[in-house]
Short mmCIF file of N, CA and C in Angstrom, two decimals:
data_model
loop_
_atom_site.label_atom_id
_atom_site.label_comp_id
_atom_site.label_asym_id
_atom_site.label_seq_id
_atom_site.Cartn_x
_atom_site.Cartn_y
_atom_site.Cartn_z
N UNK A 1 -16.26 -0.54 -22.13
CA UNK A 1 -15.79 -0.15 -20.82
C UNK A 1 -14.37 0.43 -20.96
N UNK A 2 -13.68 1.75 -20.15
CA UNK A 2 -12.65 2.16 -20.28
C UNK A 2 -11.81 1.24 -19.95
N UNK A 3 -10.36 1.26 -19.97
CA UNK A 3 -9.20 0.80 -19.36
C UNK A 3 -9.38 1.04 -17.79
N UNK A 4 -9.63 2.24 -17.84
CA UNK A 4 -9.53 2.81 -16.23
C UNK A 4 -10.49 1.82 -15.57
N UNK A 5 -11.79 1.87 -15.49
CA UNK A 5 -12.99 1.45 -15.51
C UNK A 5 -12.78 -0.42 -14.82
N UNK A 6 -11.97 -0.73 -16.43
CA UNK A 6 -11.87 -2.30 -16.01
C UNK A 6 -10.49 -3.00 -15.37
N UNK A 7 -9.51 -1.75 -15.16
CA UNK A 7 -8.76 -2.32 -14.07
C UNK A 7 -9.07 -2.03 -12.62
N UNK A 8 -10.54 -1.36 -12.26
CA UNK A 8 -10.83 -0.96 -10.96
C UNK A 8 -11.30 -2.36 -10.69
N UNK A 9 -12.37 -3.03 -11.74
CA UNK A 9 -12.95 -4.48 -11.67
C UNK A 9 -12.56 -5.49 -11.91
N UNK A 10 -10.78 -5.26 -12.42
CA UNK A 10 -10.51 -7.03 -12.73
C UNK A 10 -8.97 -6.62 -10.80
N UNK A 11 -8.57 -5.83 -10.70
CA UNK A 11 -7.86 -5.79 -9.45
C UNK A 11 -8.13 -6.61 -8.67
N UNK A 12 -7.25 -7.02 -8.23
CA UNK A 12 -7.27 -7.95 -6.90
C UNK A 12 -5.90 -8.29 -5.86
N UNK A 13 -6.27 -8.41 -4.70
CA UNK A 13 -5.13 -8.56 -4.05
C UNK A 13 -4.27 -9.92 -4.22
N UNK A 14 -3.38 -9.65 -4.51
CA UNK A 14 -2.56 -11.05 -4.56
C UNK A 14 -1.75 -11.24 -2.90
N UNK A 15 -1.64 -12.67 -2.93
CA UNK A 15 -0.37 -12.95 -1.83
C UNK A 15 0.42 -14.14 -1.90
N UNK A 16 0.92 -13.59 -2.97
CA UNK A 16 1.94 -14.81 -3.49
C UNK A 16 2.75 -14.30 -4.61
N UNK A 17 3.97 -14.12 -3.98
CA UNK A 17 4.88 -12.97 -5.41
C UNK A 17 6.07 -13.96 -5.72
N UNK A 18 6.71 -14.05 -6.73
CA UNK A 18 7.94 -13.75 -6.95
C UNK A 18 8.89 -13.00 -6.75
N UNK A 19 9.88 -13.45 -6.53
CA UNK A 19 11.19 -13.09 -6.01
C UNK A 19 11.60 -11.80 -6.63
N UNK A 20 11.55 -11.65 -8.26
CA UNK A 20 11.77 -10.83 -8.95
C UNK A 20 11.80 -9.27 -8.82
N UNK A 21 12.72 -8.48 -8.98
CA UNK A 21 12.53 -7.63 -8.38
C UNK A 21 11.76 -6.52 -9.80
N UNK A 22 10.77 -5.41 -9.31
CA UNK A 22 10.20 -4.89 -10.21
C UNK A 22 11.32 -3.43 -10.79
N UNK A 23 11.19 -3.44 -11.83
CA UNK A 23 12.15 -2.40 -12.78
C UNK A 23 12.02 -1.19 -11.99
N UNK A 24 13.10 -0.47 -11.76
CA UNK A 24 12.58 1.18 -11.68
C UNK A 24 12.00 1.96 -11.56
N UNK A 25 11.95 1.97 -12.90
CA UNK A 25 11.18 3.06 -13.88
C UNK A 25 9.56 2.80 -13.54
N UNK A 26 9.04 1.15 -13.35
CA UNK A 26 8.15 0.83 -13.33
C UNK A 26 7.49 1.20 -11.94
N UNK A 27 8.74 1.06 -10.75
CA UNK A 27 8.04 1.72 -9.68
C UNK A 27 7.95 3.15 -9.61
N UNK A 28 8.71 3.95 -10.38
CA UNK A 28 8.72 5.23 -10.07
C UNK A 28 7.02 5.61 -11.06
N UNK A 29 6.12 5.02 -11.85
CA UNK A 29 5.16 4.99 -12.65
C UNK A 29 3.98 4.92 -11.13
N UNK A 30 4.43 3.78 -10.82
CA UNK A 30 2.95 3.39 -9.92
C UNK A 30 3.48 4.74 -8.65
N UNK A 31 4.89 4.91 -7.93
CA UNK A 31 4.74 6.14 -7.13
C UNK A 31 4.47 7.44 -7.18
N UNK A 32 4.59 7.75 -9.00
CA UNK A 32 3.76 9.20 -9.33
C UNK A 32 2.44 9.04 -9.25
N UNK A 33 1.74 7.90 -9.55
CA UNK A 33 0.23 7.50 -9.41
C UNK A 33 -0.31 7.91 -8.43
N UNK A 34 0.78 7.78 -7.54
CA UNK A 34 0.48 7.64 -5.70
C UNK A 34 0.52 9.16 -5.28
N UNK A 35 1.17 9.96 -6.07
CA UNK A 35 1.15 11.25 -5.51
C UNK A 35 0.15 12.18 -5.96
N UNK A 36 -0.73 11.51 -7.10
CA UNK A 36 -2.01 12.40 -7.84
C UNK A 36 -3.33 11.94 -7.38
N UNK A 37 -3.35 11.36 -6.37
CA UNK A 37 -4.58 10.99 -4.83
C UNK A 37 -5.06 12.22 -4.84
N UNK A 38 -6.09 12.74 -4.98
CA UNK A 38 -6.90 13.50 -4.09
C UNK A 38 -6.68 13.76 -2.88
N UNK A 39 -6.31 15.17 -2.74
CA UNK A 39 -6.07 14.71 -1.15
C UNK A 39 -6.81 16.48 -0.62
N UNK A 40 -7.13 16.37 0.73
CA UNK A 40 -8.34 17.48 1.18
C UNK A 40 -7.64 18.73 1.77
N UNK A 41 -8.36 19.72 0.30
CA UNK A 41 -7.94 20.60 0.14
C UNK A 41 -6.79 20.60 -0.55
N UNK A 42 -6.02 19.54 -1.31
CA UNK A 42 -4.97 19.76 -1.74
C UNK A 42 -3.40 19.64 -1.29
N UNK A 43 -4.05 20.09 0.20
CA UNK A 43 -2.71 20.07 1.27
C UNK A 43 -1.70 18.95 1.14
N UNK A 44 -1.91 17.28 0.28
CA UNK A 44 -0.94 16.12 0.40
C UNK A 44 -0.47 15.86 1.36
N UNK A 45 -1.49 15.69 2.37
CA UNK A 45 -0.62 15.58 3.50
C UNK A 45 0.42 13.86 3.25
N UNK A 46 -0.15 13.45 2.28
CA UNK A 46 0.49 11.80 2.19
C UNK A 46 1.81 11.93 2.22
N UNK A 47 2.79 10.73 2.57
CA UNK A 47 4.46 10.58 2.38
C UNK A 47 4.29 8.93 1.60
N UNK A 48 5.28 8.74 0.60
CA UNK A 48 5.44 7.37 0.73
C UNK A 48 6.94 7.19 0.45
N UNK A 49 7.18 5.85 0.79
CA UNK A 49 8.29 5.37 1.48
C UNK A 49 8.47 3.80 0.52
N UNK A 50 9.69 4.39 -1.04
CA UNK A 50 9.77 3.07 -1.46
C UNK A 50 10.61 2.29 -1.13
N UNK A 51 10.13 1.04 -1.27
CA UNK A 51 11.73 0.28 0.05
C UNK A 51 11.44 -1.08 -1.05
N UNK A 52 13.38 -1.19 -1.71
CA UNK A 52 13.36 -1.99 -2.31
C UNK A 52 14.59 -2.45 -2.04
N UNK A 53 15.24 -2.25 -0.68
CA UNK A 53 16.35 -2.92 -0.45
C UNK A 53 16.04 -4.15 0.27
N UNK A 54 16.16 -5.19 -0.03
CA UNK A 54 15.84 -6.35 0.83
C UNK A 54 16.12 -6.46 2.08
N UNK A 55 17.25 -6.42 2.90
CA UNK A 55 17.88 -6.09 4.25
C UNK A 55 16.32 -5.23 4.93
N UNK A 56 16.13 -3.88 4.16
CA UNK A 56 15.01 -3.14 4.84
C UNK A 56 13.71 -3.87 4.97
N UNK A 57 13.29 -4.12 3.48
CA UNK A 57 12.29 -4.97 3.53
C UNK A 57 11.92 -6.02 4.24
N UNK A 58 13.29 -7.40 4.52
CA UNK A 58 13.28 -8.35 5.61
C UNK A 58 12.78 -7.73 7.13
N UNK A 59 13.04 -6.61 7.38
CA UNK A 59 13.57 -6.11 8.78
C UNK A 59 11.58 -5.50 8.98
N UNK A 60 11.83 -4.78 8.04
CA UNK A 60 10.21 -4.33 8.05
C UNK A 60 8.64 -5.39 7.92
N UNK A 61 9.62 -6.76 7.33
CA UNK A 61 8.34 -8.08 7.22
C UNK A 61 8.22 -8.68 8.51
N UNK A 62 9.74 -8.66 9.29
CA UNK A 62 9.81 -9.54 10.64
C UNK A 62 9.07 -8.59 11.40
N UNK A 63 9.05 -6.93 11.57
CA UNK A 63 8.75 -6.63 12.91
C UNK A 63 6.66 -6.51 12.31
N UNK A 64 6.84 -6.33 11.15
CA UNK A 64 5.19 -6.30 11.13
C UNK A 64 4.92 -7.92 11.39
N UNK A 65 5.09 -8.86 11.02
CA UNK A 65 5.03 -10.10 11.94
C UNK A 65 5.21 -10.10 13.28
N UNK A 66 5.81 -9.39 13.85
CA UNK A 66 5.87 -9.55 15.21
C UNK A 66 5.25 -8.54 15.86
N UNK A 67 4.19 -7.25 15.58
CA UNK A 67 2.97 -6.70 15.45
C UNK A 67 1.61 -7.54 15.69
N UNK A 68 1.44 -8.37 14.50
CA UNK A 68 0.82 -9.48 14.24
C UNK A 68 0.08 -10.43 14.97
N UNK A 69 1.36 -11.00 15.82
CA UNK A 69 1.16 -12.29 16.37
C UNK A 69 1.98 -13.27 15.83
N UNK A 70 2.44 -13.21 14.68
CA UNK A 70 2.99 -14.51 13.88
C UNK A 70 4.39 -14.12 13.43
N UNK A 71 5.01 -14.63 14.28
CA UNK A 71 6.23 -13.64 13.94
C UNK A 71 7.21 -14.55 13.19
N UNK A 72 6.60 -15.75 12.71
CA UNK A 72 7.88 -16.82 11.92
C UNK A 72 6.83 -17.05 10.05
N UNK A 73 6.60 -15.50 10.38
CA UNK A 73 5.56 -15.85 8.53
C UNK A 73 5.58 -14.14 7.94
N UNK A 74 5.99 -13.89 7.18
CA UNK A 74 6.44 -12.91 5.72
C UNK A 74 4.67 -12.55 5.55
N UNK A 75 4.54 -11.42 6.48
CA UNK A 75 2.86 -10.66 5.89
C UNK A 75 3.44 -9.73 4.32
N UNK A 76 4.18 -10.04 3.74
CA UNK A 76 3.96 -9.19 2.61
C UNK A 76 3.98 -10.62 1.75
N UNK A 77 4.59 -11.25 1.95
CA UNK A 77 3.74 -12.64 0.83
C UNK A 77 4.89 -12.66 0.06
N UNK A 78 5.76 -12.37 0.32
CA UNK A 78 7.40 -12.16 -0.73
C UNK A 78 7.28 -11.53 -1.80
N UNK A 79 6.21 -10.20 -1.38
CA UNK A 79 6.65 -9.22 -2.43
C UNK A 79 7.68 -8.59 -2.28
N UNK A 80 8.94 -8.13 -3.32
CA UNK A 80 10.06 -7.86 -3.37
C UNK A 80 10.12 -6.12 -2.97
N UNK A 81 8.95 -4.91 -2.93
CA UNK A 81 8.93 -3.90 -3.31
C UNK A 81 7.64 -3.42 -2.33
N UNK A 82 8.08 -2.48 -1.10
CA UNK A 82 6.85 -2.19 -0.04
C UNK A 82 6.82 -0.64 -0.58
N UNK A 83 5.91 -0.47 -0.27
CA UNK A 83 5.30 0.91 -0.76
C UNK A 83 4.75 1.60 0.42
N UNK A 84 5.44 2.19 1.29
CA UNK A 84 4.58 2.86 2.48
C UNK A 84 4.01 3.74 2.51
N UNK A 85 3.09 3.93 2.83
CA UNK A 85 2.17 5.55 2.71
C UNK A 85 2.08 5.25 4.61
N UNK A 86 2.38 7.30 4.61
CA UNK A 86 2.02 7.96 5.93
C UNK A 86 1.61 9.21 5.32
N UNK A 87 0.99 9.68 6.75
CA UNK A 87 0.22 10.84 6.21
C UNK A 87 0.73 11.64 7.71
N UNK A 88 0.50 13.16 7.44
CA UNK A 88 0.77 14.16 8.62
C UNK A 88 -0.93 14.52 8.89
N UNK A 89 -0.33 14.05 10.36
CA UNK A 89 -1.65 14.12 11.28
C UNK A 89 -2.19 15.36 11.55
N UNK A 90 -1.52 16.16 11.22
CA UNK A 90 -1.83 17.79 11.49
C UNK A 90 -2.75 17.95 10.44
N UNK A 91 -3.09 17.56 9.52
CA UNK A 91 -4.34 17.33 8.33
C UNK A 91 -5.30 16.61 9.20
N UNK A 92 -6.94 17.28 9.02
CA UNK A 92 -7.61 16.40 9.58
C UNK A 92 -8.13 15.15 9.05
N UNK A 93 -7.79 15.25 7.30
CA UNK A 93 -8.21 14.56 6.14
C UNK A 93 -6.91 13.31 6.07
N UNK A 94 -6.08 13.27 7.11
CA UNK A 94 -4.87 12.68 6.84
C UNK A 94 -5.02 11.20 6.02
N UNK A 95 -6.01 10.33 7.44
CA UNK A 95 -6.42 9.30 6.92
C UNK A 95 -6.80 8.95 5.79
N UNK A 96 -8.00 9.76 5.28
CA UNK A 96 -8.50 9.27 3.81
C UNK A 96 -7.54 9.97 2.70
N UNK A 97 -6.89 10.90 2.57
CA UNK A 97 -6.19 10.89 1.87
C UNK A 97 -4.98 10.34 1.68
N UNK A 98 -4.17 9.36 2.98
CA UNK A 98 -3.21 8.46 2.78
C UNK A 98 -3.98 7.09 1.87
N UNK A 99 -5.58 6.83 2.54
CA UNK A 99 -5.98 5.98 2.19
C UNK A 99 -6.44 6.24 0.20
N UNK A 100 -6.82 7.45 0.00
CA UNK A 100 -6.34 7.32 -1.17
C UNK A 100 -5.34 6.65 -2.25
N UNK A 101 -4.33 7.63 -1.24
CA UNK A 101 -2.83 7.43 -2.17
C UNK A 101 -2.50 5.60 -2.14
N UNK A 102 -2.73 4.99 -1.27
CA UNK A 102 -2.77 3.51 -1.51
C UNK A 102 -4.01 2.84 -2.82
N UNK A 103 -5.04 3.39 -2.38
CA UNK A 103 -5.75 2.71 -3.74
C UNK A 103 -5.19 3.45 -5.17
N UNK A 104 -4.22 4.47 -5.28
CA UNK A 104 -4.10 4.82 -6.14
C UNK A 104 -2.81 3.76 -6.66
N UNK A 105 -1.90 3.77 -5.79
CA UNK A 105 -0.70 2.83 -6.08
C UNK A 105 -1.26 1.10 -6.57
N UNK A 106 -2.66 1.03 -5.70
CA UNK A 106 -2.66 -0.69 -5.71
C UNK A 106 -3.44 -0.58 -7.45
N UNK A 107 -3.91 0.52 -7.81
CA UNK A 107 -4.25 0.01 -9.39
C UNK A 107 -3.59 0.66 -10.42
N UNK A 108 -2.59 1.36 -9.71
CA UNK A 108 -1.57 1.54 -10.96
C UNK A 108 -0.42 0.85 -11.05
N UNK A 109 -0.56 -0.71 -9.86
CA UNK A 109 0.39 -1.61 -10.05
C UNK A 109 0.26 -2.34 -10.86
N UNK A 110 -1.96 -2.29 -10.72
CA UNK A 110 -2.05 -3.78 -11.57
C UNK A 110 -1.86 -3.22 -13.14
N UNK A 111 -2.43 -1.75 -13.64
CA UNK A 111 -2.13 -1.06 -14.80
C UNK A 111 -0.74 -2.18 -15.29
N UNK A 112 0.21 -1.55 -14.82
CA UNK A 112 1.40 -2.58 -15.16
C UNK A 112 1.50 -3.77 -15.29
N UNK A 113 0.35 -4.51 -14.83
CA UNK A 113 0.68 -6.04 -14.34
C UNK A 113 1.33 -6.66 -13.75
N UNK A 114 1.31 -6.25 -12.57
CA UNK A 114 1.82 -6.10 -11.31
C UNK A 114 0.47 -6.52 -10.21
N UNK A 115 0.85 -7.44 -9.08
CA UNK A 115 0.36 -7.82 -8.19
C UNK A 115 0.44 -6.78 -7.21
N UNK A 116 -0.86 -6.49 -6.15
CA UNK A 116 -0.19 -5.75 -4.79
C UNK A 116 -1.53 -6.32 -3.96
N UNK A 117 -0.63 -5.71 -3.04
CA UNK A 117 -1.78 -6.29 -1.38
C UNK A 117 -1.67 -5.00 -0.50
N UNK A 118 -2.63 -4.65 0.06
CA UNK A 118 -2.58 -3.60 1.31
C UNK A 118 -2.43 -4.48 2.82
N UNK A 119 -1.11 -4.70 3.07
CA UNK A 119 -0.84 -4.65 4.06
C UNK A 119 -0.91 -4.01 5.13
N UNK A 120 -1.67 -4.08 6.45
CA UNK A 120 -1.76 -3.10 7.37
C UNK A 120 -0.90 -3.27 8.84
N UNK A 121 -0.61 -2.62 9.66
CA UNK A 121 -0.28 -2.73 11.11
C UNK A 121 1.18 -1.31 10.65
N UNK A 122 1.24 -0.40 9.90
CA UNK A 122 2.00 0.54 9.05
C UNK A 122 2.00 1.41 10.49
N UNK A 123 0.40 1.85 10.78
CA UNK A 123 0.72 2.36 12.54
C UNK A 123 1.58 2.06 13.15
N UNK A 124 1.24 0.74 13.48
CA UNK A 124 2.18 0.43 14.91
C UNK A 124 3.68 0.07 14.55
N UNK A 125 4.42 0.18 13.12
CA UNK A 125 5.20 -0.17 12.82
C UNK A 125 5.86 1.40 13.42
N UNK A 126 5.14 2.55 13.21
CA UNK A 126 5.84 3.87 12.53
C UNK A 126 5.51 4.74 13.74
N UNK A 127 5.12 4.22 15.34
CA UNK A 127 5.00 4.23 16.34
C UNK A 127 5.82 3.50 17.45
N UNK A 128 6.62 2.81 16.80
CA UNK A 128 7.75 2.10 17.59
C UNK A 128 8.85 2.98 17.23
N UNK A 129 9.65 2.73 17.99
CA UNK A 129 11.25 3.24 17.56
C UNK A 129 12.04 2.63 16.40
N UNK A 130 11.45 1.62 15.89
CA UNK A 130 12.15 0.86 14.99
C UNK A 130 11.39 1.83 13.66
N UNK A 131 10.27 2.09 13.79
CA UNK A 131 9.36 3.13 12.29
C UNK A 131 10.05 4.65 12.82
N UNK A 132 10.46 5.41 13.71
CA UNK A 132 10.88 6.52 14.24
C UNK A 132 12.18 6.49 13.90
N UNK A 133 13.11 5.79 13.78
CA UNK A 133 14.36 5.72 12.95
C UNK A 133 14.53 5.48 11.80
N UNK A 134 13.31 4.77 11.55
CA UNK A 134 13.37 5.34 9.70
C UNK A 134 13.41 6.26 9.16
N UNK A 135 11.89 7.12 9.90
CA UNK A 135 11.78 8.31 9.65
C UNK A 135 13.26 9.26 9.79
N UNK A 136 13.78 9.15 10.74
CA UNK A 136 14.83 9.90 11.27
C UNK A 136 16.04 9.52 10.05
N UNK A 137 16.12 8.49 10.02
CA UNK A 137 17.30 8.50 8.88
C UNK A 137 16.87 9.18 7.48
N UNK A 138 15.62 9.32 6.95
CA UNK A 138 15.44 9.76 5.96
C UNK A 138 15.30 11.32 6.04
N UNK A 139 15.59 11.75 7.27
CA UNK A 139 15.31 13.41 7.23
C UNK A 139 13.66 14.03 7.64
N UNK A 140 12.98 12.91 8.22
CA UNK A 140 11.11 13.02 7.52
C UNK A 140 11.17 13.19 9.42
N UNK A 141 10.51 14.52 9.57
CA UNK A 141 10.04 15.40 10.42
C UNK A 141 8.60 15.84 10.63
N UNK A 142 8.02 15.19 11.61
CA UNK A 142 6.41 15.89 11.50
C UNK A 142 5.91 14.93 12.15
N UNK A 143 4.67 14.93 12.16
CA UNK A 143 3.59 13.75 13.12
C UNK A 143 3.22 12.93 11.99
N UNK A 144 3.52 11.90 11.72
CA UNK A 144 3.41 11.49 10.36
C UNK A 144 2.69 9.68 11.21
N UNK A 145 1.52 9.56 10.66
CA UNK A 145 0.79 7.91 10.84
C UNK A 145 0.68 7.13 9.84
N UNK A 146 1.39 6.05 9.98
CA UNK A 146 1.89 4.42 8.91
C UNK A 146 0.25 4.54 8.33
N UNK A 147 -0.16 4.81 7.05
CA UNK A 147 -1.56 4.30 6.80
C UNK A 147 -1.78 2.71 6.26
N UNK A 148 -0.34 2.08 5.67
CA UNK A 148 -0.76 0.95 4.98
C UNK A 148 0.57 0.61 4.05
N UNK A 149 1.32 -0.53 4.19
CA UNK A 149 2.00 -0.87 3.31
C UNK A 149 1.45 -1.61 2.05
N UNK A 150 1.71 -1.30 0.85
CA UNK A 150 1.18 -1.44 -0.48
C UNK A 150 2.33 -2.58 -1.26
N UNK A 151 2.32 -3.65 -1.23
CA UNK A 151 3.57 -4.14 -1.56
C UNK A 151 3.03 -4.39 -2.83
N UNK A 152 4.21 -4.94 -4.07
CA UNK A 152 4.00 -4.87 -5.27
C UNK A 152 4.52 -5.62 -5.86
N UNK A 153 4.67 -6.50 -6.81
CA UNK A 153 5.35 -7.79 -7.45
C UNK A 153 4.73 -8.49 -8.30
N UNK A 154 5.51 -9.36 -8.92
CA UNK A 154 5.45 -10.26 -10.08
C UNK A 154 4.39 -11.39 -9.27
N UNK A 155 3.16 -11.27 -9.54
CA UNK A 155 2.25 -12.43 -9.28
C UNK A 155 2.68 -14.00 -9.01
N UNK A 156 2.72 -14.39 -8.29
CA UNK A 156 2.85 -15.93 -8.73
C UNK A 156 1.83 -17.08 -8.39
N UNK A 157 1.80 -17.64 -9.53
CA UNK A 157 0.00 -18.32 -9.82
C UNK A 157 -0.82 -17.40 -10.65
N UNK A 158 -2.33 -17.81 -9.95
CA UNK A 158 -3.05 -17.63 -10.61
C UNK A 158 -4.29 -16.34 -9.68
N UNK A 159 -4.20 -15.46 -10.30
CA UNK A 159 -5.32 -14.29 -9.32
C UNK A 159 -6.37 -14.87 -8.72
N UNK A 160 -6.91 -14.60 -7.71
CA UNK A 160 -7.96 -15.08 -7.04
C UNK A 160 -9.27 -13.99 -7.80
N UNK A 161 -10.12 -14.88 -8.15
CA UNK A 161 -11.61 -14.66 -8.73
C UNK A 161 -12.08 -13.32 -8.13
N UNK A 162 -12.87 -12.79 -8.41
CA UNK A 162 -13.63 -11.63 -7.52
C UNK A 162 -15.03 -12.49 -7.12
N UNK A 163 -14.70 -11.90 -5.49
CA UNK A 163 -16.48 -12.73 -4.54
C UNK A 163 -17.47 -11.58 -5.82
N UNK A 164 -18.66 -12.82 -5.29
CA UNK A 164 -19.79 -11.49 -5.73
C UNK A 164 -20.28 -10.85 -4.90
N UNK A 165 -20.45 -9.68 -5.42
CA UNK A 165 -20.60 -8.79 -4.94
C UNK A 165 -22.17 -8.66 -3.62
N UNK A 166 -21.70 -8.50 -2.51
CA UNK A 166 -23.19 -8.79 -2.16
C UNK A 166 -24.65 -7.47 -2.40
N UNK A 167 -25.64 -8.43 -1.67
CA UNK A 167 -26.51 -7.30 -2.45
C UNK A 167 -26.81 -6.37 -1.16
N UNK A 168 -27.56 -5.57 -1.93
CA UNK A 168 -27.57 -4.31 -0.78
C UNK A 168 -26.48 -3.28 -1.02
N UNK A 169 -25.69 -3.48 -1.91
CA UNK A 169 -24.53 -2.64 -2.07
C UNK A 169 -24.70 -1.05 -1.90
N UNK A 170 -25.53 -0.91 -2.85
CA UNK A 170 -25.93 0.43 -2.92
C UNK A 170 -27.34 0.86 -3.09
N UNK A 171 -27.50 1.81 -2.47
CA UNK A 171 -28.82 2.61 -2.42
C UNK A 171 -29.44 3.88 -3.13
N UNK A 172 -29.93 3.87 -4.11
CA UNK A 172 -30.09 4.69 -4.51
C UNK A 172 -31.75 5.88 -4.21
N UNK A 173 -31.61 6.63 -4.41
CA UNK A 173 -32.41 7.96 -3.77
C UNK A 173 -32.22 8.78 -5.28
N UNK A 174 -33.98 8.68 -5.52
CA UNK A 174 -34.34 9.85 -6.56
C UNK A 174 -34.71 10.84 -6.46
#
């Protein structure tokens, strides 16, 4: 079995990180990953958004908790390193090709050995004024929709098993 192959099947979401913060170099690896998504027609409509300042990160865990419902609990699981993907809505392909660029980041984290989780509520984060001043401070102009925060980190414990797979999965036609 390839490398490629068997990190699609040993991946898994973690939610439980260490503090540790991930190298650089190592995120700038999994965010080029993120930019070679397939995307329809080519157009990229994807953006992502690495946020490894803690202050941001805190600010971005409380209000997606308070999205949520649960606003006194850390939905990224204390991963140190959020990975945002948005996409421009003016693409009609926006969605699946943001949704790409996240499965591309979540297995070129684990490539590294690196934990990640797809965090969602990235919409309603990037639909408030609190996601509209992000945008705005970074210069990022356009109709742009939160597809999914991808957070990334030093595992802590032990990976959770893969369910089996149920049946019926697939259908095949000769």
């Amino acid at each position: 079995m390839s490398e490629v192959m068997q990190n699609m099947i040993t991946r898994r979401s973690i939610r439980s990180y260490k503090p540790d913060m991930v190298p650089e170099e190592v995120i700038n690896r999994i965010v080029e990953a993120g930019t070679y998504a397939a995307t329809g027609m080519g157009k990229q409509s994807p953006i992502i958004i690495a946020v490894t300042n803690k202050e941001l990160r805190d600010k971005l865990s409380k209000k997606n908790a308070e999205i949520m419902g649960h606003p006194d609990m850390d939905p990224f699981y204390g991963a140190p390193v959020v990975l945002i993907v948005l996409a421009n809505k003016e693409r009609p392909t926006y969605l699946y090709d943001g949704s790409l660029v996240m499965g591309n980041l979540m297995l070129a984290a684990h490539d590294e050995g690196l934990g990640s989780c797809w965090i969602h509520r990235a919409k309603e984060e990037f639909e408030s004024p609190f996601g509209k001043e992000i945008l705005k401070s970074l210069g990022i102009e356009g109709d742009y929709e939160g597809i999914g925060h991808c957070v990334i980190g030093y595992t802590n414990g032990e990976e959770p098993k893969a369910a089996p797979r149920k049946e019926n999965y697939v259908y095949y036609i000769k």
